[in-house]
Coordinates of C-alpha atoms and ligand atoms in Angstrom, one line a residue:
Chain B
M84 CA 11.9 212.1 144.5
D85 CA 10.2 209.2 142.7
I86 CA 9.7 209.1 139.0
N87 CA 5.8 209.9 139.0
T88 CA 6.6 213.4 140.9
I89 CA 9.0 214.2 137.9
I90 CA 6.6 213.2 135.1
K91 CA 4.5 216.5 135.0
P92 CA 3.5 218.6 132.0
E93 CA 5.6 221.6 133.1
N94 CA 8.8 219.3 133.5
L95 CA 8.3 218.2 129.9
V96 CA 11.4 219.1 127.9
Y97 CA 11.1 216.9 124.8
K98 CA 8.7 214.6 123.4
R99 CA 8.2 212.8 119.8
T100 CA 6.6 214.8 117.5
E101 CA 2.8 214.3 117.0
C102 CA 3.6 214.4 113.3
L103 CA 5.2 210.8 113.7
T104 CA 3.0 207.8 113.9
D105 CA 3.9 205.4 116.7
R106 CA 4.7 202.5 114.4
T107 CA 8.2 201.0 115.0
L108 CA 10.6 202.0 112.4
S109 CA 11.6 199.6 110.0
Y110 CA 15.2 200.8 109.8
C111 CA 18.2 199.0 111.0
P112 CA 19.3 200.2 114.4
G113 CA 21.9 203.0 114.0
C114 CA 20.8 204.2 110.5
G115 CA 20.1 207.8 109.8
H116 CA 16.7 207.3 108.1
G117 CA 15.2 207.4 111.5
V118 CA 16.4 210.6 112.6
I119 CA 15.9 212.3 109.4
H120 CA 12.2 211.3 109.5
R121 CA 12.0 212.8 113.0
I122 CA 13.3 216.1 112.2
A123 CA 11.4 216.4 108.9
M124 CA 8.2 215.8 110.9
E125 CA 9.3 218.1 113.6
V126 CA 9.6 221.0 111.2
V127 CA 6.2 220.1 109.9
E128 CA 4.8 220.3 113.5
E129 CA 6.7 223.5 114.3
L130 CA 5.5 225.2 111.0
G131 CA 2.0 224.0 111.9
I132 CA 1.5 222.7 108.3
Q133 CA 0.5 219.3 108.9
Q134 CA -2.7 219.9 107.4
D135 CA -1.3 221.6 104.4
T136 CA 1.7 218.9 103.7
I137 CA 1.7 216.2 101.2
G138 CA 4.8 214.0 101.1
V139 CA 6.0 211.7 98.4
A140 CA 7.7 208.5 99.5
S141 CA 10.1 206.7 97.1
V142 CA 11.6 203.4 96.7
G143 CA 14.3 202.3 98.9
C144 CA 14.5 201.7 102.7
S145 CA 12.5 204.7 103.1
V146 CA 9.7 203.1 100.9
L147 CA 7.4 202.8 104.2
A148 CA 8.1 206.4 105.3
Y149 CA 4.1 206.8 104.8
D150 CA 3.8 204.5 107.7
F151 CA 5.9 206.5 110.0
M152 CA 5.0 209.9 108.9
D153 CA 1.4 211.1 110.2
I154 CA 0.6 213.0 106.9
D155 CA -1.1 212.5 103.6
M156 CA 1.5 210.7 101.3
T157 CA 1.6 209.2 97.8
Q158 CA 4.3 206.6 97.4
S159 CA 6.0 206.9 94.0
P160 CA 7.7 204.6 91.6
H161 CA 11.6 204.2 91.8
G162 CA 13.3 207.3 90.9
R163 CA 10.0 209.3 89.8
A164 CA 9.5 211.0 93.1
T165 CA 10.1 214.6 91.9
A166 CA 7.6 213.9 88.8
V167 CA 4.9 212.7 91.4
A168 CA 5.5 215.7 93.4
T169 CA 5.3 218.0 90.5
G170 CA 1.8 216.6 89.6
I171 CA 0.7 217.3 93.1
K172 CA 2.2 220.7 93.6
R173 CA 0.9 221.9 90.2
C174 CA -2.6 220.9 91.3
W175 CA -2.2 222.2 94.8
P176 CA 0.3 225.2 94.6
D177 CA -0.5 226.3 98.2
K178 CA 0.2 222.8 99.7
F179 CA 3.7 222.0 101.0
V180 CA 5.1 219.0 98.9
F181 CA 8.2 217.3 99.7
T182 CA 9.9 214.3 98.4
Y183 CA 12.0 211.7 100.5
Q184 CA 14.5 210.0 98.4
G185 CA 17.6 208.0 98.9
D186 CA 20.6 208.2 96.4
G187 CA 19.7 205.2 94.2
D188 CA 16.4 206.8 93.7
L189 CA 17.4 210.3 93.0
A190 CA 21.0 210.1 91.6
A191 CA 20.5 206.7 89.4
I192 CA 17.2 205.9 88.1
G193 CA 15.7 209.3 88.8
T194 CA 18.3 211.6 87.6
A195 CA 16.3 213.0 84.7
E196 CA 13.4 213.7 87.0
T197 CA 15.5 215.4 89.5
I198 CA 17.5 217.6 87.1
H199 CA 14.4 218.6 85.2
T200 CA 12.4 219.4 88.4
C201 CA 15.0 221.4 89.7
N202 CA 15.6 223.2 86.2
R203 CA 11.8 223.9 86.1
G204 CA 12.2 225.6 89.7
E205 CA 9.2 223.3 90.9
N206 CA 8.3 224.7 94.4
I207 CA 8.9 221.8 96.3
T208 CA 11.3 220.4 98.8
I209 CA 13.6 217.4 98.1
I210 CA 15.1 215.7 101.2
F211 CA 18.0 213.5 99.7
V212 CA 19.5 210.9 102.0
N213 CA 22.8 210.0 100.5
N214 CA 24.2 206.8 102.1
G215 CA 26.6 205.9 99.2
I216 CA 24.9 202.6 98.6
Y217 CA 21.6 200.8 97.8
G218 CA 20.5 199.9 101.2
M219 CA 17.0 198.2 100.6
T220 CA 18.2 195.9 98.0
G221 CA 21.1 194.6 99.8
G222 CA 24.0 196.8 99.5
Q223 CA 24.9 197.3 95.8
M224 CA 26.8 200.2 94.3
A225 CA 25.2 203.3 93.9
P226 CA 26.1 206.3 91.6
T227 CA 27.3 208.1 95.0
T228 CA 29.6 205.1 96.2
L229 CA 33.0 206.3 96.7
P230 CA 36.0 205.3 94.8
G231 CA 37.5 202.2 96.2
M232 CA 34.4 201.6 98.3
R233 CA 33.2 198.0 98.6
S234 CA 29.7 197.0 97.8
S235 CA 27.9 193.8 96.7
T236 CA 28.4 194.7 93.0
S237 CA 31.9 196.3 93.7
P238 CA 33.0 193.7 95.9
Y239 CA 37.0 194.7 95.1
G240 CA 36.2 198.3 95.8
R241 CA 34.8 200.7 93.3
D242 CA 37.1 200.9 90.1
V243 CA 36.2 204.1 88.5
E244 CA 38.0 203.1 85.5
L245 CA 35.6 200.3 85.0
M246 CA 32.5 201.7 86.9
G247 CA 32.7 205.4 86.5
N248 CA 32.9 208.2 88.9
P249 CA 30.5 208.9 91.8
I250 CA 28.2 211.9 91.0
K251 CA 27.7 214.9 93.3
M252 CA 24.1 215.5 92.6
T253 CA 23.5 218.4 94.9
E254 CA 26.5 220.4 93.4
L255 CA 25.1 219.5 89.8
V256 CA 21.5 220.6 90.5
A257 CA 22.7 223.8 92.4
Q258 CA 23.9 224.9 88.9
L259 CA 20.4 225.1 87.6
P260 CA 18.6 228.5 87.8
G261 CA 15.4 226.8 89.2
T262 CA 17.3 225.7 92.4
Y263 CA 16.8 228.1 95.1
Y264 CA 18.5 226.4 97.9
A265 CA 20.8 223.4 98.0
T266 CA 22.7 222.2 101.1
R267 CA 24.5 219.4 102.5
Q268 CA 24.1 218.2 106.0
S269 CA 24.5 215.1 108.1
V270 CA 22.7 213.6 111.4
H271 CA 25.4 211.8 113.0
K272 CA 25.8 214.2 116.0
P273 CA 23.5 216.2 118.0
A274 CA 24.9 219.5 116.5
N275 CA 24.8 218.3 113.1
V276 CA 21.2 217.1 113.5
R277 CA 20.2 220.7 114.6
K278 CA 21.8 222.1 111.6
A279 CA 20.1 219.5 109.3
K280 CA 16.7 220.4 110.9
M281 CA 17.2 224.1 110.4
A282 CA 18.0 223.4 106.6
I283 CA 14.8 221.5 106.2
K284 CA 12.9 224.2 108.0
K285 CA 14.5 226.6 105.6
A286 CA 13.6 224.4 102.5
F287 CA 10.1 224.4 103.7
E288 CA 9.8 228.0 104.2
N289 CA 11.1 228.3 100.8
Q290 CA 8.0 226.7 99.6
R291 CA 5.8 229.4 101.5
L292 CA 7.6 232.1 99.6
K293 CA 7.3 230.3 96.4
K294 CA 11.0 230.4 95.7
G295 CA 11.7 227.2 93.7
T296 CA 13.1 224.1 94.3
S297 CA 15.1 223.4 97.6
I298 CA 17.3 220.2 98.0
V299 CA 18.8 219.2 101.3
E300 CA 21.1 216.3 101.0
I301 CA 21.9 214.5 104.2
V302 CA 25.0 212.4 104.1
S303 CA 24.0 209.4 106.1
N304 CA 25.3 206.1 107.0
C305 CA 24.2 202.6 106.0
N306 CA 25.6 200.5 108.7
S307 CA 24.1 197.3 107.2
G308 CA 25.2 198.0 103.8
W309 CA 28.7 199.1 104.6
K310 CA 28.9 196.0 107.0
M311 CA 29.9 198.0 110.2
T312 CA 28.7 198.7 113.5
P313 CA 26.7 201.9 113.8
V314 CA 29.6 203.7 115.5
E315 CA 32.1 202.4 113.1
S316 CA 30.0 203.7 110.2
N317 CA 29.6 207.0 111.5
K318 CA 33.4 207.3 112.0
W319 CA 34.0 206.0 108.5
M320 CA 31.5 208.4 107.1
E321 CA 33.4 211.3 108.7
E322 CA 36.7 210.0 107.5
N323 CA 35.6 209.1 104.0
M324 CA 32.3 210.4 102.9
F325 CA 32.6 214.2 104.3
P326 CA 36.0 214.7 102.3
F327 CA 34.2 213.7 99.1
Y328 CA 30.9 215.2 99.9
P329 CA 31.8 218.2 102.1
L330 CA 28.9 219.5 104.6
G331 CA 27.6 223.0 104.2
D332 CA 25.5 225.1 102.0
I333 CA 26.1 225.1 98.1
K334 CA 23.4 227.6 97.0
V335 CA 21.4 229.9 99.4
D336 CA 18.8 232.2 98.1
G337 CA 19.3 231.5 94.6
Q338 CA 23.0 232.2 95.0
L339 CA 26.0 229.8 94.8
V340 CA 28.1 230.1 97.8
T341 CA 31.7 230.7 97.0
K342 CA 33.9 229.1 99.5
Q343 CA 37.1 231.0 100.6
Chain P
M63 CA -27.3 220.8 69.3
G64 CA -23.9 221.4 70.6
E65 CA -21.5 223.5 68.9
L66 CA -20.3 222.1 65.6
K67 CA -16.6 222.2 64.4
L68 CA -14.4 220.8 61.9
M69 CA -11.3 219.2 63.7
K70 CA -8.6 216.8 63.8
G71 CA -9.1 213.8 66.0
N72 CA -6.2 214.8 68.3
E73 CA -7.6 218.4 68.6
A74 CA -11.0 217.1 69.4
V75 CA -9.5 215.1 72.5
A76 CA -7.9 218.2 73.6
E77 CA -10.9 220.4 73.3
A78 CA -13.2 217.7 74.9
A79 CA -10.7 217.5 77.9
I80 CA -10.9 221.0 78.8
R81 CA -14.9 220.8 78.3
A82 CA -14.8 217.8 80.5
G83 CA -13.5 219.7 83.3
A84 CA -10.0 218.1 83.3
D85 CA -7.8 219.5 85.9
A86 CA -4.4 218.6 84.2
Y87 CA -2.4 217.6 81.3
F88 CA 1.1 216.3 81.3
G89 CA 2.7 215.1 78.2
Y90 CA 5.6 214.6 75.7
P91 CA 5.7 215.2 72.2
I92 CA 5.4 212.3 69.7
T93 CA 3.8 211.7 66.3
P94 CA 1.1 211.3 65.5
Q95 CA -0.4 212.9 68.6
S96 CA 1.5 216.0 69.2
E97 CA -1.7 218.2 68.2
V98 CA -3.0 217.3 71.6
M99 CA -0.5 219.4 73.6
E100 CA -0.2 221.9 70.8
Y101 CA -3.9 222.5 70.7
L102 CA -4.1 222.8 74.5
A103 CA -1.1 225.4 74.4
L104 CA -2.8 227.5 72.0
Q105 CA -6.1 227.3 74.0
Q106 CA -4.5 228.4 77.4
P107 CA -6.5 226.1 79.4
H108 CA -5.3 228.0 82.6
K109 CA -7.2 230.7 81.3
R110 CA -10.3 229.1 80.3
T111 CA -11.0 226.8 83.0
G112 CA -7.8 226.8 85.3
M113 CA -6.5 223.5 84.0
V114 CA -3.0 222.7 84.4
L115 CA -0.8 222.2 81.3
L116 CA 2.8 221.0 81.6
Q117 CA 5.2 219.5 79.0
A118 CA 7.3 217.1 80.9
E119 CA 11.0 215.8 80.2
S120 CA 9.8 212.4 79.2
E121 CA 6.7 210.1 79.0
I122 CA 8.0 208.7 82.3
A123 CA 7.9 211.8 83.8
A124 CA 4.4 212.8 82.3
I125 CA 2.7 209.8 83.6
N126 CA 4.2 210.1 87.0
M127 CA 2.9 213.7 87.2
V128 CA -0.4 212.4 86.2
Y129 CA 0.1 209.9 89.0
G130 CA 0.7 212.5 91.5
A131 CA -2.1 214.7 90.4
A132 CA -4.5 211.8 90.5
S133 CA -3.5 210.8 93.9
T134 CA -5.1 214.0 95.1
G135 CA -8.4 213.4 93.4
K136 CA -7.7 215.5 90.2
R137 CA -8.9 214.7 87.0
A138 CA -5.8 214.2 85.1
F139 CA -4.7 212.9 81.5
T140 CA -2.0 212.2 79.1
S141 CA -1.5 211.3 75.6
S142 CA 1.3 209.6 73.6
S143 CA 1.7 207.2 70.8
S144 CA 3.3 203.7 70.9
P145 CA 7.1 204.1 72.0
G146 CA 5.8 206.8 74.5
I147 CA 3.0 204.4 75.9
S148 CA 5.8 201.7 76.4
L149 CA 7.7 204.2 78.6
K150 CA 4.5 205.0 80.3
Q151 CA 3.7 201.4 81.4
E152 CA 5.6 201.7 84.7
G153 CA 3.4 204.6 85.7
I154 CA 0.3 203.0 84.4
S155 CA 0.9 199.8 86.3
Y156 CA 1.5 201.7 89.6
M157 CA -2.0 203.6 88.9
A158 CA -3.7 200.4 88.5
G159 CA -2.2 199.1 91.6
A160 CA -3.0 202.2 93.5
E161 CA -6.4 202.5 92.1
L162 CA -6.1 205.7 90.7
P163 CA -8.2 207.2 87.9
C164 CA -6.6 208.8 84.9
L165 CA -7.2 209.0 81.0
I166 CA -4.4 208.0 78.6
L167 CA -4.7 208.5 74.9
N168 CA -2.7 206.2 72.7
V169 CA -2.7 207.3 69.0
V170 CA -1.0 204.0 67.8
R171 CA 1.8 204.1 65.2
G172 CA 3.5 201.0 63.5
G173 CA 6.3 199.1 65.6
P174 CA 8.0 197.6 67.1
G175 CA 10.6 199.7 68.0
L176 CA 10.8 203.3 66.6
G177 CA 8.8 201.7 63.7
T178 CA 6.9 204.2 61.6
I179 CA 4.7 207.1 62.3
Q180 CA 1.9 205.5 60.2
P181 CA -1.2 204.2 61.7
S182 CA -1.4 200.8 63.1
Q183 CA -3.5 198.7 65.6
A184 CA -0.5 196.6 67.0
D185 CA -0.7 198.0 70.5
Y186 CA -3.8 195.7 71.1
F187 CA -2.2 193.2 73.4
Q188 CA -0.2 195.9 75.2
S189 CA -3.6 198.1 75.8
T190 CA -6.0 195.3 76.8
K191 CA -3.8 192.6 78.7
G192 CA -2.2 194.7 81.0
G193 CA 0.8 196.1 79.3
G194 CA 2.9 196.8 82.4
H195 CA 3.9 194.4 85.1
G196 CA 1.3 192.6 87.3
D197 CA -2.3 191.5 87.0
Y198 CA -4.4 194.4 85.8
H199 CA -6.5 195.8 83.1
L200 CA -7.3 199.1 81.7
I201 CA -10.7 200.1 80.5
V202 CA -10.2 200.5 76.7
L203 CA -12.1 202.7 74.4
A204 CA -11.7 202.4 70.7
P205 CA -12.9 205.5 68.8
A206 CA -13.8 205.0 65.1
S207 CA -14.5 208.9 64.3
V208 CA -13.5 212.3 65.5
Q209 CA -16.9 212.5 67.2
E210 CA -16.1 209.4 69.4
M211 CA -12.5 210.9 70.1
S212 CA -14.4 213.8 71.5
D213 CA -17.2 211.8 73.3
F214 CA -14.9 209.1 74.7
V215 CA -12.8 211.7 76.7
K216 CA -15.8 212.4 78.7
L217 CA -16.8 208.8 79.0
G218 CA -13.1 207.8 79.6
F219 CA -12.9 210.1 82.7
E220 CA -16.3 208.8 84.0
L221 CA -15.5 205.2 83.7
A222 CA -12.1 205.8 85.2
E223 CA -13.5 207.7 88.2
K224 CA -16.4 205.3 88.7
Y225 CA -13.9 202.3 88.9
R226 CA -10.8 204.2 90.1
N227 CA -8.9 202.6 87.3
P228 CA -6.9 204.0 84.4
A229 CA -8.8 204.3 81.2
M230 CA -7.3 204.3 77.8
I231 CA -8.5 205.6 74.4
L232 CA -6.8 203.4 71.8
S233 CA -7.0 205.3 68.7
D234 CA -4.4 205.3 65.8
G235 CA -2.8 207.7 63.5
V236 CA -5.8 207.7 61.1
I237 CA -8.3 208.8 63.6
G238 CA -5.9 211.0 65.3
Q239 CA -4.9 212.9 62.2
M240 CA -8.1 213.0 60.0
M241 CA -10.6 215.9 60.1
E242 CA -14.1 215.6 60.5
K243 CA -17.2 217.3 61.7
V244 CA -17.6 217.0 65.6
E245 CA -20.3 218.0 67.8
L246 CA -18.8 219.5 70.9
F247 CA -20.5 218.8 74.4
E248 CA -21.1 221.7 76.6
Q249 CA -18.3 222.9 79.1
Q250 CA -18.5 221.1 82.3
P251 CA -17.3 222.7 85.5
R252 CA -14.1 221.3 87.0
K253 CA -14.7 219.3 90.1
T254 CA -12.1 220.9 92.3
A255 CA -14.0 220.3 95.5
F256 CA -13.8 216.5 94.9
N257 CA -13.1 215.0 98.1
E258 CA -13.3 211.1 98.8
P259 CA -11.7 209.0 101.3
W260 CA -8.7 207.9 99.3
M261 CA -7.4 211.2 97.8
V262 CA -4.3 212.8 99.6
T263 CA -5.3 216.4 100.1
G264 CA -3.4 217.1 103.4
K265 CA -4.3 215.6 106.8
S266 CA -7.0 217.7 108.3
N267 CA -7.5 217.6 112.2
N268 CA -10.6 215.4 111.9
R269 CA -9.5 212.5 109.9
E270 CA -6.6 209.8 109.7
K271 CA -3.9 210.4 107.4
R272 CA -4.3 209.1 103.9
V273 CA -1.8 206.9 101.8
V274 CA -1.8 206.3 98.1
T275 CA 0.3 203.3 97.4
S276 CA 0.5 200.1 95.3
L277 CA 3.0 198.4 97.9
D278 CA 2.1 195.8 100.4
L279 CA 5.1 193.9 101.6
D280 CA 2.6 191.2 103.3
P281 CA 1.7 188.8 100.2
V282 CA -1.5 187.9 102.1
K283 CA -2.7 191.3 102.1
M284 CA -1.4 191.7 98.4
E285 CA -3.2 188.7 97.4
K286 CA -6.5 190.0 98.9
H287 CA -5.8 193.3 97.0
N288 CA -5.3 191.4 93.5
Y289 CA -8.5 189.6 94.3
D290 CA -10.2 192.7 94.9
L291 CA -9.0 194.0 91.7
I292 CA -10.2 191.0 89.8
E293 CA -13.7 191.5 91.4
K294 CA -13.6 195.1 90.0
Y295 CA -12.7 193.7 86.6
K296 CA -15.5 191.3 86.8
T297 CA -18.0 194.1 87.5
I298 CA -16.4 196.3 84.5
R299 CA -16.9 193.2 82.3
E300 CA -20.4 192.8 83.3
K301 CA -21.5 196.4 83.1
E302 CA -19.4 198.3 80.7
V303 CA -19.3 196.4 77.4
R304 CA -20.1 198.7 74.4
F305 CA -20.1 197.7 70.7
E306 CA -22.0 198.3 67.5
E307 CA -23.5 195.9 65.2
I308 CA -23.8 196.8 61.5
Q309 CA -26.0 194.8 59.2
C310 CA -25.4 191.5 61.4
D311 CA -29.1 190.7 61.7
D312 CA -29.2 188.8 58.3
A313 CA -25.6 188.2 58.2
E314 CA -23.8 184.9 57.6
Y315 CA -20.4 186.1 57.9
I316 CA -19.0 188.6 60.4
L317 CA -16.3 191.1 60.3
V318 CA -14.8 191.9 63.5
A319 CA -12.8 195.3 63.6
Y320 CA -12.5 198.4 65.7
G321 CA -11.3 201.8 65.1
S322 CA -10.1 203.0 61.5
S323 CA -10.2 199.3 60.4
A324 CA -13.9 199.2 61.3
R325 CA -14.4 202.4 59.1
I326 CA -12.7 200.7 56.1
C327 CA -14.6 197.3 56.9
Q328 CA -17.7 199.2 56.6
K329 CA -17.2 199.8 53.0
A330 CA -16.1 196.1 52.4
V331 CA -19.5 195.1 53.9
E332 CA -21.2 197.2 51.3
L333 CA -19.0 195.8 48.3
A334 CA -19.6 192.2 49.6
R335 CA -23.3 192.6 49.9
E336 CA -23.2 194.0 46.3
E337 CA -22.1 190.6 45.3
G338 CA -24.7 188.7 47.5
I339 CA -22.6 187.7 50.2
K340 CA -24.2 188.3 53.6
V341 CA -21.6 190.0 55.5
G342 CA -22.1 192.0 58.7
L343 CA -19.7 194.2 60.8
F344 CA -19.1 193.7 64.4
R345 CA -17.5 196.7 66.0
P346 CA -16.0 196.4 69.7
I347 CA -16.2 199.9 71.2
T348 CA -14.7 198.7 74.6
L349 CA -11.7 196.5 73.7
Y350 CA -11.6 195.8 77.5
P351 CA -14.2 194.7 78.6
F352 CA -14.1 192.7 75.2
P353 CA -17.8 192.2 73.9
E354 CA -17.2 188.4 74.2
K355 CA -21.0 187.5 75.1
A356 CA -22.3 189.2 72.2
I357 CA -19.8 187.7 69.8
G358 CA -20.6 184.3 71.5
M359 CA -24.4 184.9 70.6
L360 CA -23.6 185.6 67.1
A361 CA -21.5 182.5 66.9
Q362 CA -24.6 180.5 67.4
R363 CA -26.3 181.6 64.2
V364 CA -23.6 182.8 61.6
K365 CA -21.1 180.6 59.7
G366 CA -17.8 182.5 60.7
F367 CA -15.8 185.5 61.7
L368 CA -13.1 187.4 60.1
S369 CA -11.1 189.6 62.4
V370 CA -9.7 192.5 60.3
E371 CA -6.9 194.4 62.1
L372 CA -4.0 196.4 61.5
S373 CA -1.8 193.9 63.3
A374 CA -0.3 190.4 62.7
G375 CA -3.4 188.9 64.7
Q376 CA -4.1 190.3 68.1
M377 CA -7.7 190.8 68.7
V378 CA -8.4 187.7 66.8
E379 CA -7.4 185.8 69.8
D380 CA -10.2 187.3 71.9
V381 CA -12.6 186.7 69.1
R382 CA -11.5 183.0 69.0
L383 CA -11.9 182.9 72.7
A384 CA -15.5 184.3 72.5
V385 CA -16.5 182.0 69.5
N386 CA -15.2 179.2 71.5
G387 CA -14.9 176.9 68.5
K388 CA -18.4 177.0 67.4
V389 CA -17.5 178.4 63.8
P390 CA -14.4 179.2 61.9
V391 CA -12.4 182.5 62.9
S392 CA -9.9 184.0 60.8
H393 CA -7.6 186.9 60.6
Y394 CA -6.5 189.4 58.0
G395 CA -4.4 192.2 58.8
R396 CA -1.8 195.0 57.4
L397 CA 1.3 195.6 59.4
G398 CA 3.9 198.3 60.2
G399 CA 1.7 201.3 59.3
M400 CA 0.0 199.9 56.2
I401 CA -3.5 200.2 55.9
H402 CA -5.8 197.7 54.0
S403 CA -8.3 198.9 51.4
P404 CA -12.0 197.8 51.3
E405 CA -11.3 195.8 48.1
Q406 CA -8.4 194.0 50.0
V407 CA -10.9 193.0 52.7
L408 CA -13.2 191.9 50.2
C409 CA -10.5 189.5 48.8
A410 CA -9.8 188.3 52.2
I411 CA -13.7 187.6 52.6
H412 CA -13.4 185.7 49.3
E413 CA -10.4 183.7 50.7
F414 CA -12.2 183.1 53.9
L415 CA -15.2 181.6 52.2
V416 CA -13.2 179.2 50.0
R417 CA -11.4 177.8 52.9
Ligands
TPP1822 C1 12.3 200.2 88.6 C2 12.8 199.6 90.0 N1 14.2 199.1 89.7 C3 14.8 198.6 90.7 C4 14.1 198.4 92.0 C5 14.9 197.7 93.0 N2 15.3 198.7 94.2 C6 14.5 199.0 95.3 S1 15.3 200.0 96.2 C7 16.6 200.1 95.3 C8 17.6 201.2 95.6 C9 17.4 202.2 96.6 O1 18.5 202.8 97.1 P1 18.5 204.1 97.7 O2 17.7 204.9 96.8 O3 20.0 204.6 97.8 O4 17.8 204.1 99.1 P2 18.2 203.3 100.4 O5 17.8 201.8 100.3 O6 19.9 203.1 100.5 O7 17.8 204.2 101.5 C10 16.5 199.5 94.1 C11 17.5 199.4 93.0 C12 12.9 198.9 92.0 N3 12.2 198.7 93.2 N4 12.1 199.5 91.1
SF4_1823 S1 19.9 198.9 105.1 FE1 21.1 201.0 105.4 S2 19.8 202.4 104.7 FE2 18.7 200.5 104.9 S3 17.6 200.8 106.9 FE3 19.5 199.5 107.1 S4 21.1 200.9 107.6 FE4 19.5 202.2 106.9

């Protein structure tokens, strides 16, 4: 059988979603951002809401998200994505509005915006990519950098005595009454990719039901910032990031999940 | 004649915004302008016109909510006073860069820093020369009465939308707080069906996606974008200059003043004329674009200009540029929330004359 006999519509099992453009991604090879873009846009396609979705790109490696996502988008100032999303959503309550933010964006400069948006129960979806570092600016320490973890501004490892503790933003905002759904996922293995996608889908469905804020944290790698190969970075993430940032649901349907 | 009311300047702005068909207001309290949101809250604009009202957690959040709303083509506005406007500068620069319309009211108070809640004009540089980072300008309107506070809301929205640029009403604690008779304009419908190619409203099947951004990593394209902005500002400078000349026809000396300072100077002109000194008042209404040509014309026939401001001398720099050395230009100002009296302005005129 030659390849042309195989390429037929009825044999098609998988293709890139129409909600992504065919621009080459600007992310480092092996970086989780690309996969997260894909699943977010697959969800938009599967829910059939491309026409009704407005995305908010933030500042960080994903600043150009609007080049890759084939939907209307507004690019926001560093940290202000959820405020920009609030402005959009209040004016268009029936549109699906989401932000796509890194940890520097959401958990450092944008802490106030994040907490108050969740506390108001703004009916939006927050996709929060936590790679424990500032990727775009060259690997500086983030609020999410682990104790002992090296970065260009903590070259001997994060010393919590001097530099403070890492912050678990998703647990923090899960405490707020306006947060309806808070979950932590990853995309380093196919099974996890599937789970992360289900979480994003749930977060968008919550918007349709006007339930309040949904936040999907995705613990991801930054192989460049961590100065590792992609494979090493995923292994390091499993061994070091997941114990500190455990995967799983934190709040579902407005109820905190109690772990046995 | 429209409906007549006795209102505070700040209330007139709020009422005018509802009547101008504004879609949204996002703000954060600060004296002396908190009445804007308080009035809106009392009026329940969501019931009157469907307008959105939200108290944000900070000025930074408020201006970014305006940025989000404006990116979808909605008529959004915010108000604040000096320290709050400093916080809004980031968002204002982004809106200028992304070419989004919006209206910003600054009811200026004395600074720098936390300063005082008393009126001042010390935010002139910040308002007219950019304020945030990058090469940009706002369209800046300076009301001198409660009537103009109301009228400039409508004008400000119209100019902002015409040029896709943020517009600012640069007021101060006097104009914001004082009560005067105001003739309100008729309620206009909200332009909810507004749809132009730059607005992000959700990508429909029959069009390309739309992006609102101020970013371009390619410096060649970014330079072009900057040149396009400069062209736009040039058009604004040609077409949108507004000013008022009071007793300038036979004047030998001209006071230049805007806003509350212009009100005081009007009385000072009377006092000077009683003494036989031929003084006129030139009142810029647009501070950007600054009425440089009109002042340049006057400079050909008068003997001097005195810029009277509630600042250490900010607008005087623009007056000097416009006069271009033809005749002497001086400055008289009170600072930090103090207001000059007409008699003090008269003294300043005397001093100017002996120099
Ligand atoms: C006001 C402001 N401060 C700082 C920066 C510089 N800056 C750009 S991206 C970034 C960090 C982004 O990190 P993160 O959100 O974790 O995203 P990542 O690049 O890791 O995906 C910083 C500090 C900026 N653009 N604006
Ligand atoms: S720097 Fe890090 S976060 Fe940014 S694209 Fe590269 S791997 Fe991804």
